[in-house]
Tab-separated table of C-alpha atoms and ligand atoms in Angstrom:
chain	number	residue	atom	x	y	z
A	1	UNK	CA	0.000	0.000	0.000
A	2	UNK	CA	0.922	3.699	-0.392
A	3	UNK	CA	2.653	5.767	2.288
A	4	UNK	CA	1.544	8.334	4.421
A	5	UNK	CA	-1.773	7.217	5.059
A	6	UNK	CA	-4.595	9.345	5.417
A	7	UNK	CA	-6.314	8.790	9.233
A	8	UNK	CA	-9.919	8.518	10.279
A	9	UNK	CA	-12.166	7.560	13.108
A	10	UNK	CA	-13.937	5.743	10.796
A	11	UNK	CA	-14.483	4.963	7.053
A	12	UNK	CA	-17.534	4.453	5.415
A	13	UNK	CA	-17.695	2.170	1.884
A	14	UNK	CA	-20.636	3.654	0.108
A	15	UNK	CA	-22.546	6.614	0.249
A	16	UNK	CA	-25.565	5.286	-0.346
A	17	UNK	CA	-28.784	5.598	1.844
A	18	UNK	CA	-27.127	3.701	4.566
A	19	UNK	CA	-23.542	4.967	4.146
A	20	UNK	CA	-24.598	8.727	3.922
A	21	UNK	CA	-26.895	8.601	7.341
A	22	UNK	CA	-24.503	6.721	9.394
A	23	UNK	CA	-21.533	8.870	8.406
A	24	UNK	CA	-23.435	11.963	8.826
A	25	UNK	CA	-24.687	10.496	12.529
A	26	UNK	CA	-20.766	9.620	13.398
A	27	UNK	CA	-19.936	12.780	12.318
A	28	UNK	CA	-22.359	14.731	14.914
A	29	UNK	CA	-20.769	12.103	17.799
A	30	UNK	CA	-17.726	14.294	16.848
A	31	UNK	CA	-15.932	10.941	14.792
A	32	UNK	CA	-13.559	12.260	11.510
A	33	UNK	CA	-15.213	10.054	8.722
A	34	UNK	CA	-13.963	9.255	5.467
A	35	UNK	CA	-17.339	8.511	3.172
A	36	UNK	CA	-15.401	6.475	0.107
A	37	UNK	CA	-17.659	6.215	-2.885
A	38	UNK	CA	-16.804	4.771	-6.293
A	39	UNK	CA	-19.455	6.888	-8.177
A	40	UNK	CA	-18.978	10.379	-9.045
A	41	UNK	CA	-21.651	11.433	-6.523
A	42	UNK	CA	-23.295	10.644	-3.665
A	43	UNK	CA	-27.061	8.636	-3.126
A	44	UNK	CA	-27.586	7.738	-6.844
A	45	UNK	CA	-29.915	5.071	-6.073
A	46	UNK	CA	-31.746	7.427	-3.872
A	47	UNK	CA	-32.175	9.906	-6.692
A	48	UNK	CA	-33.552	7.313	-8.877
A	49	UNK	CA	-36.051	6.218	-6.444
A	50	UNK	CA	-39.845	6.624	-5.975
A	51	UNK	CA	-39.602	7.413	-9.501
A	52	UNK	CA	-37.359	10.344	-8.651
A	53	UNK	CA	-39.548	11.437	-5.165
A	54	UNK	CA	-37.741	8.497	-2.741
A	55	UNK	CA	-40.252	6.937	-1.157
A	56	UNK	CA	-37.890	7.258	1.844
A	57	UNK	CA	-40.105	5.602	4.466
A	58	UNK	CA	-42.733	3.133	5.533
A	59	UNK	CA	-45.057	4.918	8.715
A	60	UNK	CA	-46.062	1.169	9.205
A	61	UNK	CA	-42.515	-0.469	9.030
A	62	UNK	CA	-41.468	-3.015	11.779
A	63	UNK	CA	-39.868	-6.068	11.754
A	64	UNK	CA	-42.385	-8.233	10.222
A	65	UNK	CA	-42.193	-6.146	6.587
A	66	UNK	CA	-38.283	-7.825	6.600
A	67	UNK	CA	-37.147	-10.907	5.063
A	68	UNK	CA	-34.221	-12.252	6.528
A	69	UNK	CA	-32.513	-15.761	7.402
A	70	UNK	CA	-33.190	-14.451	10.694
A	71	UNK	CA	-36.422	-12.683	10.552
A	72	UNK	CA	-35.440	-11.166	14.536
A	73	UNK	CA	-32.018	-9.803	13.583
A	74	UNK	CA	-33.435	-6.331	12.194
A	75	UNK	CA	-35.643	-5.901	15.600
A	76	UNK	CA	-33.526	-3.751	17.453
A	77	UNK	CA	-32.174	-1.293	15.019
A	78	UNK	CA	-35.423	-0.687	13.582
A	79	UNK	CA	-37.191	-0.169	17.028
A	80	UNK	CA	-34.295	2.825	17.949
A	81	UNK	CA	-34.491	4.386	14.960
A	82	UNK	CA	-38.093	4.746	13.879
A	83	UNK	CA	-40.123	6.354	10.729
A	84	UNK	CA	-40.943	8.865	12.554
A	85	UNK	CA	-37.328	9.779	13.638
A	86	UNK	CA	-36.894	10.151	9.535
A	87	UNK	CA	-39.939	12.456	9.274
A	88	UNK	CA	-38.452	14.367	12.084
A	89	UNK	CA	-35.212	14.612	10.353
A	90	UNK	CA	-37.089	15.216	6.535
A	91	UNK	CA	-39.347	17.966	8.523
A	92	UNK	CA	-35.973	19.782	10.287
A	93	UNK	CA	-34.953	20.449	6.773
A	94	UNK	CA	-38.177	21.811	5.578
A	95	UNK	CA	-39.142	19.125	2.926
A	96	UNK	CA	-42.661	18.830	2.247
A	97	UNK	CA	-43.762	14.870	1.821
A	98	UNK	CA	-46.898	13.218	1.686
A	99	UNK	CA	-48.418	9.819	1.867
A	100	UNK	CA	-49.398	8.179	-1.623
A	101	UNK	CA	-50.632	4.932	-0.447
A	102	UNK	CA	-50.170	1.919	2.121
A	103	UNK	CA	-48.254	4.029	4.588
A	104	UNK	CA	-45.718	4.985	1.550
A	105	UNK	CA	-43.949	8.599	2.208
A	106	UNK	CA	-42.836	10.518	-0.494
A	107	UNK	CA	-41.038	14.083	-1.203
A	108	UNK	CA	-43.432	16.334	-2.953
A	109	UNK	CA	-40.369	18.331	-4.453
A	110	UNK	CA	-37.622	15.615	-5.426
A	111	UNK	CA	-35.182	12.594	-4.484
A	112	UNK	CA	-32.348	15.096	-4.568
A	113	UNK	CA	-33.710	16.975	-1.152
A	114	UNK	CA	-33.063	14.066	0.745
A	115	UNK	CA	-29.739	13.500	-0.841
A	116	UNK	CA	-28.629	17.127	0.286
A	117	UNK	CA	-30.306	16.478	3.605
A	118	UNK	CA	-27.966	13.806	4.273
A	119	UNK	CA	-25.125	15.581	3.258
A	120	UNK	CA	-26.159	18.942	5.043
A	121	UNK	CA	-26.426	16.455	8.510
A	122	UNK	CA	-22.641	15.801	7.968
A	123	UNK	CA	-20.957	18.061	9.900
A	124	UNK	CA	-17.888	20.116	8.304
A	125	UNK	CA	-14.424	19.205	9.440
A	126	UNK	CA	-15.925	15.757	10.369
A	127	UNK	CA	-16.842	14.141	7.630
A	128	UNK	CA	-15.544	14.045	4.192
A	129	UNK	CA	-17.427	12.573	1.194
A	130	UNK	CA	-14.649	11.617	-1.030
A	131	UNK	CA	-16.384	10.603	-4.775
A	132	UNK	CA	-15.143	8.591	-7.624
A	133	UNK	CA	-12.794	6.539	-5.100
A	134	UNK	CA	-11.967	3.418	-6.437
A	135	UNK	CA	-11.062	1.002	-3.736
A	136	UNK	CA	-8.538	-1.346	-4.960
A	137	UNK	CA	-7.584	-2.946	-1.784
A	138	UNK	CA	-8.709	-3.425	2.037
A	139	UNK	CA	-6.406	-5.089	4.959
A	140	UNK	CA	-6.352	-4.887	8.668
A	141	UNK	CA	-3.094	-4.590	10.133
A	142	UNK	CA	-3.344	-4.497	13.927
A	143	UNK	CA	-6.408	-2.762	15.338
A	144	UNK	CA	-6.594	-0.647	12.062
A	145	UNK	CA	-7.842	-0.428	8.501
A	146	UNK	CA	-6.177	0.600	5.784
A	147	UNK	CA	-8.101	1.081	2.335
A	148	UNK	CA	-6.369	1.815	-0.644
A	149	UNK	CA	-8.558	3.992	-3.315
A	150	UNK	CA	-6.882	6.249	-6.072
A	151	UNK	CA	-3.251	5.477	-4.936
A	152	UNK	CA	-4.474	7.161	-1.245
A	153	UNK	CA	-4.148	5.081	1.889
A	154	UNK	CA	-6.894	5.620	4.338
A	155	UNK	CA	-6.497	4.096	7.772
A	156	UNK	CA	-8.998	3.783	10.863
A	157	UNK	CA	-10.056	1.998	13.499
A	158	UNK	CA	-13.208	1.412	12.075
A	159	UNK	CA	-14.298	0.354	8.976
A	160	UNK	CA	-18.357	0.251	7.732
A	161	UNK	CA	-19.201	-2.114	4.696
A	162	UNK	CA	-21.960	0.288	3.011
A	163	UNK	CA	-21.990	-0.570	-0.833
A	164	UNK	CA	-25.645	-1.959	-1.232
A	165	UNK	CA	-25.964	-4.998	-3.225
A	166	UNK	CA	-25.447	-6.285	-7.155
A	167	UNK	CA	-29.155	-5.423	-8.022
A	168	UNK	CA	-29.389	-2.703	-11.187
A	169	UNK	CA	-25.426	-3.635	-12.378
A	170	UNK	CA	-25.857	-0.638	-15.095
A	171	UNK	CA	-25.698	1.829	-11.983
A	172	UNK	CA	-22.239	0.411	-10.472
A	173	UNK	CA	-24.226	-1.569	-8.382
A	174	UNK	CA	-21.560	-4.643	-7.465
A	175	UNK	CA	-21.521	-8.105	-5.068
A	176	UNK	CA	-18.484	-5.554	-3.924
A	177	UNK	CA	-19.635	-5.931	-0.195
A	178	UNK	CA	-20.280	-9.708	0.081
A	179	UNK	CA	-16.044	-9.939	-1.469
A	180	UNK	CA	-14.916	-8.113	1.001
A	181	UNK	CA	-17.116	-9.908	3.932
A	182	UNK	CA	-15.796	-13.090	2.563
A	183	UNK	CA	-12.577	-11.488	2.832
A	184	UNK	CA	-12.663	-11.158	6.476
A	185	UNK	CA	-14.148	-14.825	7.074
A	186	UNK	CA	-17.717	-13.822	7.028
A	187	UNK	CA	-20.114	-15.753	5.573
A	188	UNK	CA	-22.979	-14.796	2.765
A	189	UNK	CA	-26.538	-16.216	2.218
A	190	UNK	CA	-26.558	-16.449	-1.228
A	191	UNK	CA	-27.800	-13.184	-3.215
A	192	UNK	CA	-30.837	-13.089	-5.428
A	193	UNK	CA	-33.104	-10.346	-7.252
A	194	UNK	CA	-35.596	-9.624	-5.245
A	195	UNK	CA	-38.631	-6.632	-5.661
A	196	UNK	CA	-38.632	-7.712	-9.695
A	197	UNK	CA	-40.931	-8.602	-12.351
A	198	UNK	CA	-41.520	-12.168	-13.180
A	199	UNK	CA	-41.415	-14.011	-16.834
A	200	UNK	CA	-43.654	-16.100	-18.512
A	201	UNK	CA	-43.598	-18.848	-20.975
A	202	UNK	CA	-45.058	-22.109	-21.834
A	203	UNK	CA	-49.425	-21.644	-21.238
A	204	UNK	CA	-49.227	-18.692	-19.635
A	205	UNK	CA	-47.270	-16.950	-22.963
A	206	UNK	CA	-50.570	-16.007	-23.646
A	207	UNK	CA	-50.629	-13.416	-21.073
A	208	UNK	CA	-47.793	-11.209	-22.362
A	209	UNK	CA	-49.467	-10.169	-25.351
A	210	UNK	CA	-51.725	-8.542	-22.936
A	211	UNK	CA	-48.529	-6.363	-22.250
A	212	UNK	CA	-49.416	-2.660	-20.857
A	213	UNK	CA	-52.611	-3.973	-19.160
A	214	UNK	CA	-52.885	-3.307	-15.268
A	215	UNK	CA	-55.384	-4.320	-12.904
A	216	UNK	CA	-56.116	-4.469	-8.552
A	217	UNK	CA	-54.945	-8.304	-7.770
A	218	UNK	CA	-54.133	-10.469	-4.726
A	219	UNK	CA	-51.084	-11.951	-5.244
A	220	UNK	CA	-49.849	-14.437	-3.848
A	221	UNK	CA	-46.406	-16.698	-3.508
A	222	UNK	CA	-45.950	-19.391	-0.735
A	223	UNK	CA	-47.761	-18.080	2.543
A	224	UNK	CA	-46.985	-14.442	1.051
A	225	UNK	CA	-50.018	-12.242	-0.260
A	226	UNK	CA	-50.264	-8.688	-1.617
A	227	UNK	CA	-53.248	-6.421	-2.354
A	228	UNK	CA	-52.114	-4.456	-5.129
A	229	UNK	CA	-51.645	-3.519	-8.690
A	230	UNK	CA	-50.328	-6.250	-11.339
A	231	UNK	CA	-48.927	-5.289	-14.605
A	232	UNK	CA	-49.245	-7.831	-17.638
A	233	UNK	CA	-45.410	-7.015	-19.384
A	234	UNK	CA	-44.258	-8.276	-22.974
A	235	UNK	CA	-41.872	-10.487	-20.541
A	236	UNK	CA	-44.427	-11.991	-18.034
A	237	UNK	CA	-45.927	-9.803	-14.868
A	238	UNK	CA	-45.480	-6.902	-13.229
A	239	UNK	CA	-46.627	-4.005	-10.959
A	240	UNK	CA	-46.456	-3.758	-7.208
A	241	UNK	CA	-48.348	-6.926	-6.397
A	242	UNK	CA	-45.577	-9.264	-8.116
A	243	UNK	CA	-42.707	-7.326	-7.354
A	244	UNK	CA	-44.042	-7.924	-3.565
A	245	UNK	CA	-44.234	-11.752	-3.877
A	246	UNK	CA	-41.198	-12.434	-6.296
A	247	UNK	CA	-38.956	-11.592	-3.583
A	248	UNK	CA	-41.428	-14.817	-1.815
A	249	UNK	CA	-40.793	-17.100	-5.042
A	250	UNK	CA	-38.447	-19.696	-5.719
A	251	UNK	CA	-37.746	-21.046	-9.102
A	252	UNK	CA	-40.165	-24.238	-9.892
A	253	UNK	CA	-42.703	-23.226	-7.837
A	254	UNK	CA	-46.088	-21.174	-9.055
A	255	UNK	CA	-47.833	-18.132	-7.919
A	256	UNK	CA	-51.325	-17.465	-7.453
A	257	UNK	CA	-53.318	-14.492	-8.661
A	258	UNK	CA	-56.654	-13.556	-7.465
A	259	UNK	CA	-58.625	-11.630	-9.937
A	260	UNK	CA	-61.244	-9.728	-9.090
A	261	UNK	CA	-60.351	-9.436	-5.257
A	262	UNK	CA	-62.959	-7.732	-3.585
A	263	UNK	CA	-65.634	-10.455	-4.808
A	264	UNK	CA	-67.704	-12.806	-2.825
A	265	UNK	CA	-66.903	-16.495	-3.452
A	266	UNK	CA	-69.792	-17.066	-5.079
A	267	UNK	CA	-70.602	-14.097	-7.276
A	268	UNK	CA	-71.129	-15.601	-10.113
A	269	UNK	CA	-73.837	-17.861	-9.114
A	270	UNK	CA	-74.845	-14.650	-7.363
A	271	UNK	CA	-75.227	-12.514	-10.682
A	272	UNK	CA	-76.247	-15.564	-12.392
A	273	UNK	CA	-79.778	-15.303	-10.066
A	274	UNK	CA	-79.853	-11.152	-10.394
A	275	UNK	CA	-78.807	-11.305	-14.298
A	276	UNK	CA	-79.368	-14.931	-16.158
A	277	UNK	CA	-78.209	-12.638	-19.597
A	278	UNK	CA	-75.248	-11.988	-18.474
A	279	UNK	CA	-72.020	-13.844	-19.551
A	280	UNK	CA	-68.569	-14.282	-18.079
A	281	UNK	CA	-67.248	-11.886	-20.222
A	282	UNK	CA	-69.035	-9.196	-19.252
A	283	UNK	CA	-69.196	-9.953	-15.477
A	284	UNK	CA	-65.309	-9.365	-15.453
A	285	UNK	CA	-65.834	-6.337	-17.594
A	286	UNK	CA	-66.872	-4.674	-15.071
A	287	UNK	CA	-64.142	-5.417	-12.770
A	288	UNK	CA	-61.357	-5.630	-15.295
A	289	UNK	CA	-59.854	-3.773	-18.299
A	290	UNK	CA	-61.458	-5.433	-21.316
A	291	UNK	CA	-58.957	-7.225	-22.834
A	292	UNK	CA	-57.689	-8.781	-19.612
A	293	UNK	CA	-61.860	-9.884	-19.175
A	294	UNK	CA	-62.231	-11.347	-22.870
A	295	UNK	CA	-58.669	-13.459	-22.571
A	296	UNK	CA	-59.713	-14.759	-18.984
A	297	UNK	CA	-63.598	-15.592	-20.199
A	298	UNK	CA	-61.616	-17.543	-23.307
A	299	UNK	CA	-59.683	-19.623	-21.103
A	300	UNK	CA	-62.239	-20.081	-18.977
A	301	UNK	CA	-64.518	-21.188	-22.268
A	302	UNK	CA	-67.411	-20.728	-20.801
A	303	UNK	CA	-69.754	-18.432	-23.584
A	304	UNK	CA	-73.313	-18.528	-23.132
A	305	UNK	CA	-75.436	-16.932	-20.948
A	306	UNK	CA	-75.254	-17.221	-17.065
A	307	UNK	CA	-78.750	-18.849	-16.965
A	308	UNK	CA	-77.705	-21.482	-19.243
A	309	UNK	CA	-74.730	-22.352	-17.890
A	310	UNK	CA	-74.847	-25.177	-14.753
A	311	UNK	CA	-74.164	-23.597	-10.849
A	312	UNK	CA	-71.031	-26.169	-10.584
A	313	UNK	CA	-69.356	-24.481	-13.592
A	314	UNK	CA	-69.697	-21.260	-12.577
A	315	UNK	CA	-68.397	-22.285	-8.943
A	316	UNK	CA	-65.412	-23.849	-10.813
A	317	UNK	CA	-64.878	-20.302	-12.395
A	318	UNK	CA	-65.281	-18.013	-9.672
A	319	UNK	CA	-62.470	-20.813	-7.845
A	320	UNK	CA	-60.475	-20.051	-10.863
A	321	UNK	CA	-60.665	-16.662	-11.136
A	322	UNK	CA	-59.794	-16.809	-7.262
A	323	UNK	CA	-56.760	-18.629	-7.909
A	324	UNK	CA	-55.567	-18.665	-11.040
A	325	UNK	CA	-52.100	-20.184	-10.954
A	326	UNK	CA	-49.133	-19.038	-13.091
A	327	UNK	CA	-45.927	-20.632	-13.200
A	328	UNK	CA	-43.146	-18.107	-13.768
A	329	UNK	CA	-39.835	-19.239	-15.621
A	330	UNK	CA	-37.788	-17.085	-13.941
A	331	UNK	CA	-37.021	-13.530	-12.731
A	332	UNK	CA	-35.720	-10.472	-15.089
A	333	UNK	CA	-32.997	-10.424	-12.574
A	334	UNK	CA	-30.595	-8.574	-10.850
A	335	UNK	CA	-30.717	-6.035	-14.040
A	336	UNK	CA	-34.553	-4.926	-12.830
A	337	UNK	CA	-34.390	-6.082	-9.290
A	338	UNK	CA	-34.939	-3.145	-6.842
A	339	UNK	CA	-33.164	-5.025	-4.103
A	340	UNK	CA	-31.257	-8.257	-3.528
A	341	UNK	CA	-32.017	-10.525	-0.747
A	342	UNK	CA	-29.072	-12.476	0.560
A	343	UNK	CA	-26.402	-10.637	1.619
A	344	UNK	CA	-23.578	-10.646	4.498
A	345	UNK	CA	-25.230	-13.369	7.070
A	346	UNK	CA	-26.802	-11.432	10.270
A	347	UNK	CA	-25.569	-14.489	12.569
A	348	UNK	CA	-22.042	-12.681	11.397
A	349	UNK	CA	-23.365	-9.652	12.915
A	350	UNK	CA	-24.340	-7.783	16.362
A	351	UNK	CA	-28.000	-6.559	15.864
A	352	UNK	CA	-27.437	-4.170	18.582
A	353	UNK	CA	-24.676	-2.588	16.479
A	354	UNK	CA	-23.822	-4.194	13.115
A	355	UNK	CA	-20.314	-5.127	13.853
A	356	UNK	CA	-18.597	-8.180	12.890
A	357	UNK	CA	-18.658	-10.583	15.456
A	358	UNK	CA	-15.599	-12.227	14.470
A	359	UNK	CA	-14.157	-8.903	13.722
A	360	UNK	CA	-13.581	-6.269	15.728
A	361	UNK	CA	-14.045	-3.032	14.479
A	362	UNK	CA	-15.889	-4.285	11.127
A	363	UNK	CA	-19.176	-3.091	10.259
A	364	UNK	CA	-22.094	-3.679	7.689
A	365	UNK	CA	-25.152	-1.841	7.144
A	366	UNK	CA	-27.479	-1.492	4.736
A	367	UNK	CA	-28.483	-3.395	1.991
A	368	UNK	CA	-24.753	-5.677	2.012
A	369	UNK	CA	-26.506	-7.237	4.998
A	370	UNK	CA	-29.334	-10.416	4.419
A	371	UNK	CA	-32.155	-8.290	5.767
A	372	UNK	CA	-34.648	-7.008	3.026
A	373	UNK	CA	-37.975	-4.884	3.314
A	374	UNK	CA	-40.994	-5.294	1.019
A	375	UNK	CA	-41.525	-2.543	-1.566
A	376	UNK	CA	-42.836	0.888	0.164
A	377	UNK	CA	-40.110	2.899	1.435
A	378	UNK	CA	-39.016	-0.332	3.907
A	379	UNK	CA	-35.381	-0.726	2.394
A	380	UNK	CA	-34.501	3.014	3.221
A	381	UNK	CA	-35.762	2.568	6.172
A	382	UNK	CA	-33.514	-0.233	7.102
A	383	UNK	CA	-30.548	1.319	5.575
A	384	UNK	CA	-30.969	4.395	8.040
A	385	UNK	CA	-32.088	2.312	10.650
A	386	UNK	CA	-29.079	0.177	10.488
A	387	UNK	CA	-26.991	3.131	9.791
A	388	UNK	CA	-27.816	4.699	12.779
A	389	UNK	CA	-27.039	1.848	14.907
A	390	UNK	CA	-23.775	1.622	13.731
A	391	UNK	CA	-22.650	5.275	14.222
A	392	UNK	CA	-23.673	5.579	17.422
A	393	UNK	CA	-21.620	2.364	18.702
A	394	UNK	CA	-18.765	3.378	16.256
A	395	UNK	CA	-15.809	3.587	18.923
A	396	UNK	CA	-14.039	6.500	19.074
B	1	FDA	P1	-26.965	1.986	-1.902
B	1	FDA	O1	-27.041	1.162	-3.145
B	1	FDA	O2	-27.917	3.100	-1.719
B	1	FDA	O3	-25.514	2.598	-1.738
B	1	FDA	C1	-24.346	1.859	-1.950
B	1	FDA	C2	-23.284	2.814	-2.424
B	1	FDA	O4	-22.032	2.142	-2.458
B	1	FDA	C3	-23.564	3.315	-3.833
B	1	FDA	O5	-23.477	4.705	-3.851
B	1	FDA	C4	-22.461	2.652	-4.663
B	1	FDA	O6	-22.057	3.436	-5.766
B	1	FDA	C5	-21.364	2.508	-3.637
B	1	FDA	N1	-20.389	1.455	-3.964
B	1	FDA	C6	-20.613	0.247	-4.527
B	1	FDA	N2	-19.464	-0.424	-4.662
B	1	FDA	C7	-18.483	0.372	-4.168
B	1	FDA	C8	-17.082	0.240	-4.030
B	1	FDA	N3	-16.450	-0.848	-4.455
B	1	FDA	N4	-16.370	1.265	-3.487
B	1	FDA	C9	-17.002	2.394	-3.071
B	1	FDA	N5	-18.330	2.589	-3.180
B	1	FDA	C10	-19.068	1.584	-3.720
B	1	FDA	N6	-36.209	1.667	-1.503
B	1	FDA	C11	-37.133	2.348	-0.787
B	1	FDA	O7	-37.221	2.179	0.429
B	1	FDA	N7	-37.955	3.268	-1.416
B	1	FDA	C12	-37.877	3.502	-2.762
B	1	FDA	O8	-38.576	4.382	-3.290
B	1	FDA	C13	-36.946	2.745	-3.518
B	1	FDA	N8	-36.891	2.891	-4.877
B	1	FDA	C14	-35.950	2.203	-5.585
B	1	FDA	C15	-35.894	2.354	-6.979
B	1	FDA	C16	-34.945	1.670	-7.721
B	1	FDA	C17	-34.915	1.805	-9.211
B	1	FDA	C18	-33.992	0.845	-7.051
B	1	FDA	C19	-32.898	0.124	-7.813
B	1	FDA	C20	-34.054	0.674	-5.670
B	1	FDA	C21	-35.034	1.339	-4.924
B	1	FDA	N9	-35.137	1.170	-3.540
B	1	FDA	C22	-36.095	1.859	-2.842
B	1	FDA	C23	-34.167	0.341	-2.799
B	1	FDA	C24	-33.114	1.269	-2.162
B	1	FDA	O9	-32.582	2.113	-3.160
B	1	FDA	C25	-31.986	0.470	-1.518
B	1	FDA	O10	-32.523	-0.505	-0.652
B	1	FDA	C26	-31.059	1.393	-0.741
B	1	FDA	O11	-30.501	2.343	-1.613
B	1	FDA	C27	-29.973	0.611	-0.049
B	1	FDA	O12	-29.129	1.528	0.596
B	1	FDA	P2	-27.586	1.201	0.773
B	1	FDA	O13	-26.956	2.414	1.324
B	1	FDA	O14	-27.408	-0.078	1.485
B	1	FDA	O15	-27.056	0.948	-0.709
């Protein structure tokens, strides 16, 4: 490594969501931070998100909106640092939000307010945000770090694994975190795209050329099941309600889509009583975007008239239509996954303050680590959550 190395308190890999907040909160305990980031600027996933408002928290989020190999390990940070503590923060720096839906907050203005807000809660002469760093080498030698970026050696005390996960590649995104954790002897549950659309093939092919429609569905994948909106793609499916159970699938197995949700089990037996005229086809027109209603009544081949057609049949469709089972080929993958799940194991980790058992003085936060939210502002909150954590047990 290079000579006269540069020395820190603390240095942060990433600044990301996670990376920013816990630098910015070591900073304010009076630590001098080094933020390294390989991109030319700060939070780019963050500008990119909530279609460029960051959806940068969940009012409902706890625990139980994680996935994790240990679904406890995210307990504690999340319960100390709270959504509310984030509006508090957002609401310091006078950024309006509002709620869009499902306890999802949003800026009204833009993703780049909360980017700034992070960096405005890093106090000068204590932290420095140090961009287009390319880190070509990490090694502990005694009690310290020493990271090598750009021919500069860094050196601390502490060092904070902050570099997300692999998912959108195209944005830098790398498996950068789980190298270096493997590095140090920790282990990794294996990464995967999670929070991305499904495809489609063999029977259900027929559904892509539906591509562009969108309808309310309940989704649903193992014990997993979402209320929300499904998108029919040129690829397979879409929209919140999928991304919200693909992170539930495994390959081979099928999901389950309920269409028409907020129907009684038997409605069609119902309507066929209040309306014999009416057909299948135009009972789900009236709950679903025509095309999507004239390809299900097809595959359901039932044609004629609701009075002419026999109560068991129409109890077999409304069961269909109540489960209608697809089974997806695969994912798009980690090049339209919003997340990854997987990541540096939690039983590697303290959950009281993220550092490396095994390793003294090693830290990982944010998305590196196997602890994932479901779509709705969850993942930020668990990267400040878990950033927060760590900077206040950073040792000084
Ligand atoms: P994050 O990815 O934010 O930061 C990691 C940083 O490390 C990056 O800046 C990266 O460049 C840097 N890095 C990587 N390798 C490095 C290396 N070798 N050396 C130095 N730096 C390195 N979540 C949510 O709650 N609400 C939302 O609205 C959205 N929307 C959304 C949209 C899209 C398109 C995506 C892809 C994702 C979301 N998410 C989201 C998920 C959310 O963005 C994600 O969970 C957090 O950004 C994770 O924060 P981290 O700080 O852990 O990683």
């Amino acid at each position: 490594m290079a000579d006269t190395p540069q020395s820190y308190d603390a240095i942060v890999l990433g600044a990301g969501a996670a990376g920013l907040m816990c630098a910015a909160i070591a900073g304010q305990r009076g630590l001098r931070v080094a933020v390294l980031e390989k991109a030319e600027k700060p939070g780019k996933k963050i500008l990119i998100s909530g279609g460029g408002r960051c959806n940068f928290t969940n009012i409902d989020a706890g625990p139980g909106n994680y996935l994790s190999a240990n679904p406890h390990f995210a307990k504690s940070a999340l319960a100390r640092y709270t959504p509310q503590d984030f509006i508090d923060l957002v609401e310091k720096h006078g950024i309006a939000w509002h709620e869009k839906t499902l306890g999802q907050l949003f800026c009204d203005g833009s993703a780049k307010q909360i980017v700034q807000m992070l960096l405005d809660e890093c106090p000068d002469g204590f932290v420095d945000v140090i961009c287009s760093a390319d880190v070509t080498a990490v090694a502990k030698d005694g009690d310290r770090f020493g990271v090598l970026a750009n021919g500069q050696v860094y050196s601390a005390p502490n060092l904070v694994i902050a570099t997300g996960g692999p998912s959108i590649p195209k944005m830098g995104a790398t498996g950068f975190a789980y190298e270096l954790a493997r590095q140090f002897g920790l282990k990794v549950v294996e990464p995967r795209p999670a929070l991305v659309p499904l495809t489609l093939g063999g029977e259900d092919v027929l559904f892509r050329e539906l591509s562009g429609v969108s309808t309310p569905v309940r989704a649903r994948a193992g014990k997993a099941s979402f209320d929300e909106a499904a998108l029919l793609t040129h690829k397979g499916l879409s929209g919140p309600a999928i991304l919200q159970v693909s992170s539930f699938w495994r390959p081979g197995e099928e999901i389950g889509i309920t269409f028409v949700p907020q129907a009684e089990t038997d409605w069609l037996l119902d309507l066929k009583r209040d309306n014999p005229r009416a057909t299948v086809r135009s009972a789900l027109r009236e709950h679903l975007p025509d095309r999507l209603a004239d390809a299900l009544a097809e595959k359901l081949g039932i044609e004629r008239e609701l009075g002419n057609v026999p109560d068991k049949a129409l109890r077999d469709a409304a069961k269909k239509l109540a489960d209608w089972r697809f089974s997806p080929t695969g994912t798009e993958g980690f090049a339209k996954a919003e997340v990854t799940i997987g990541g540096i194991s939690t039983a590697e980790l303290s959950s009281q303050t993220m550092e490396a058992r095994r390793v003294p003085g090693l830290y990982a936060i944010g998305e590196a680590v196997d602890v994932t939210g479901w779509l709705g502002g969850y993942n930020f909150q668990w990267a400040w959550a878990s950033g927060v954590a760590c900077a206040q047990a950073l040792a000084t």
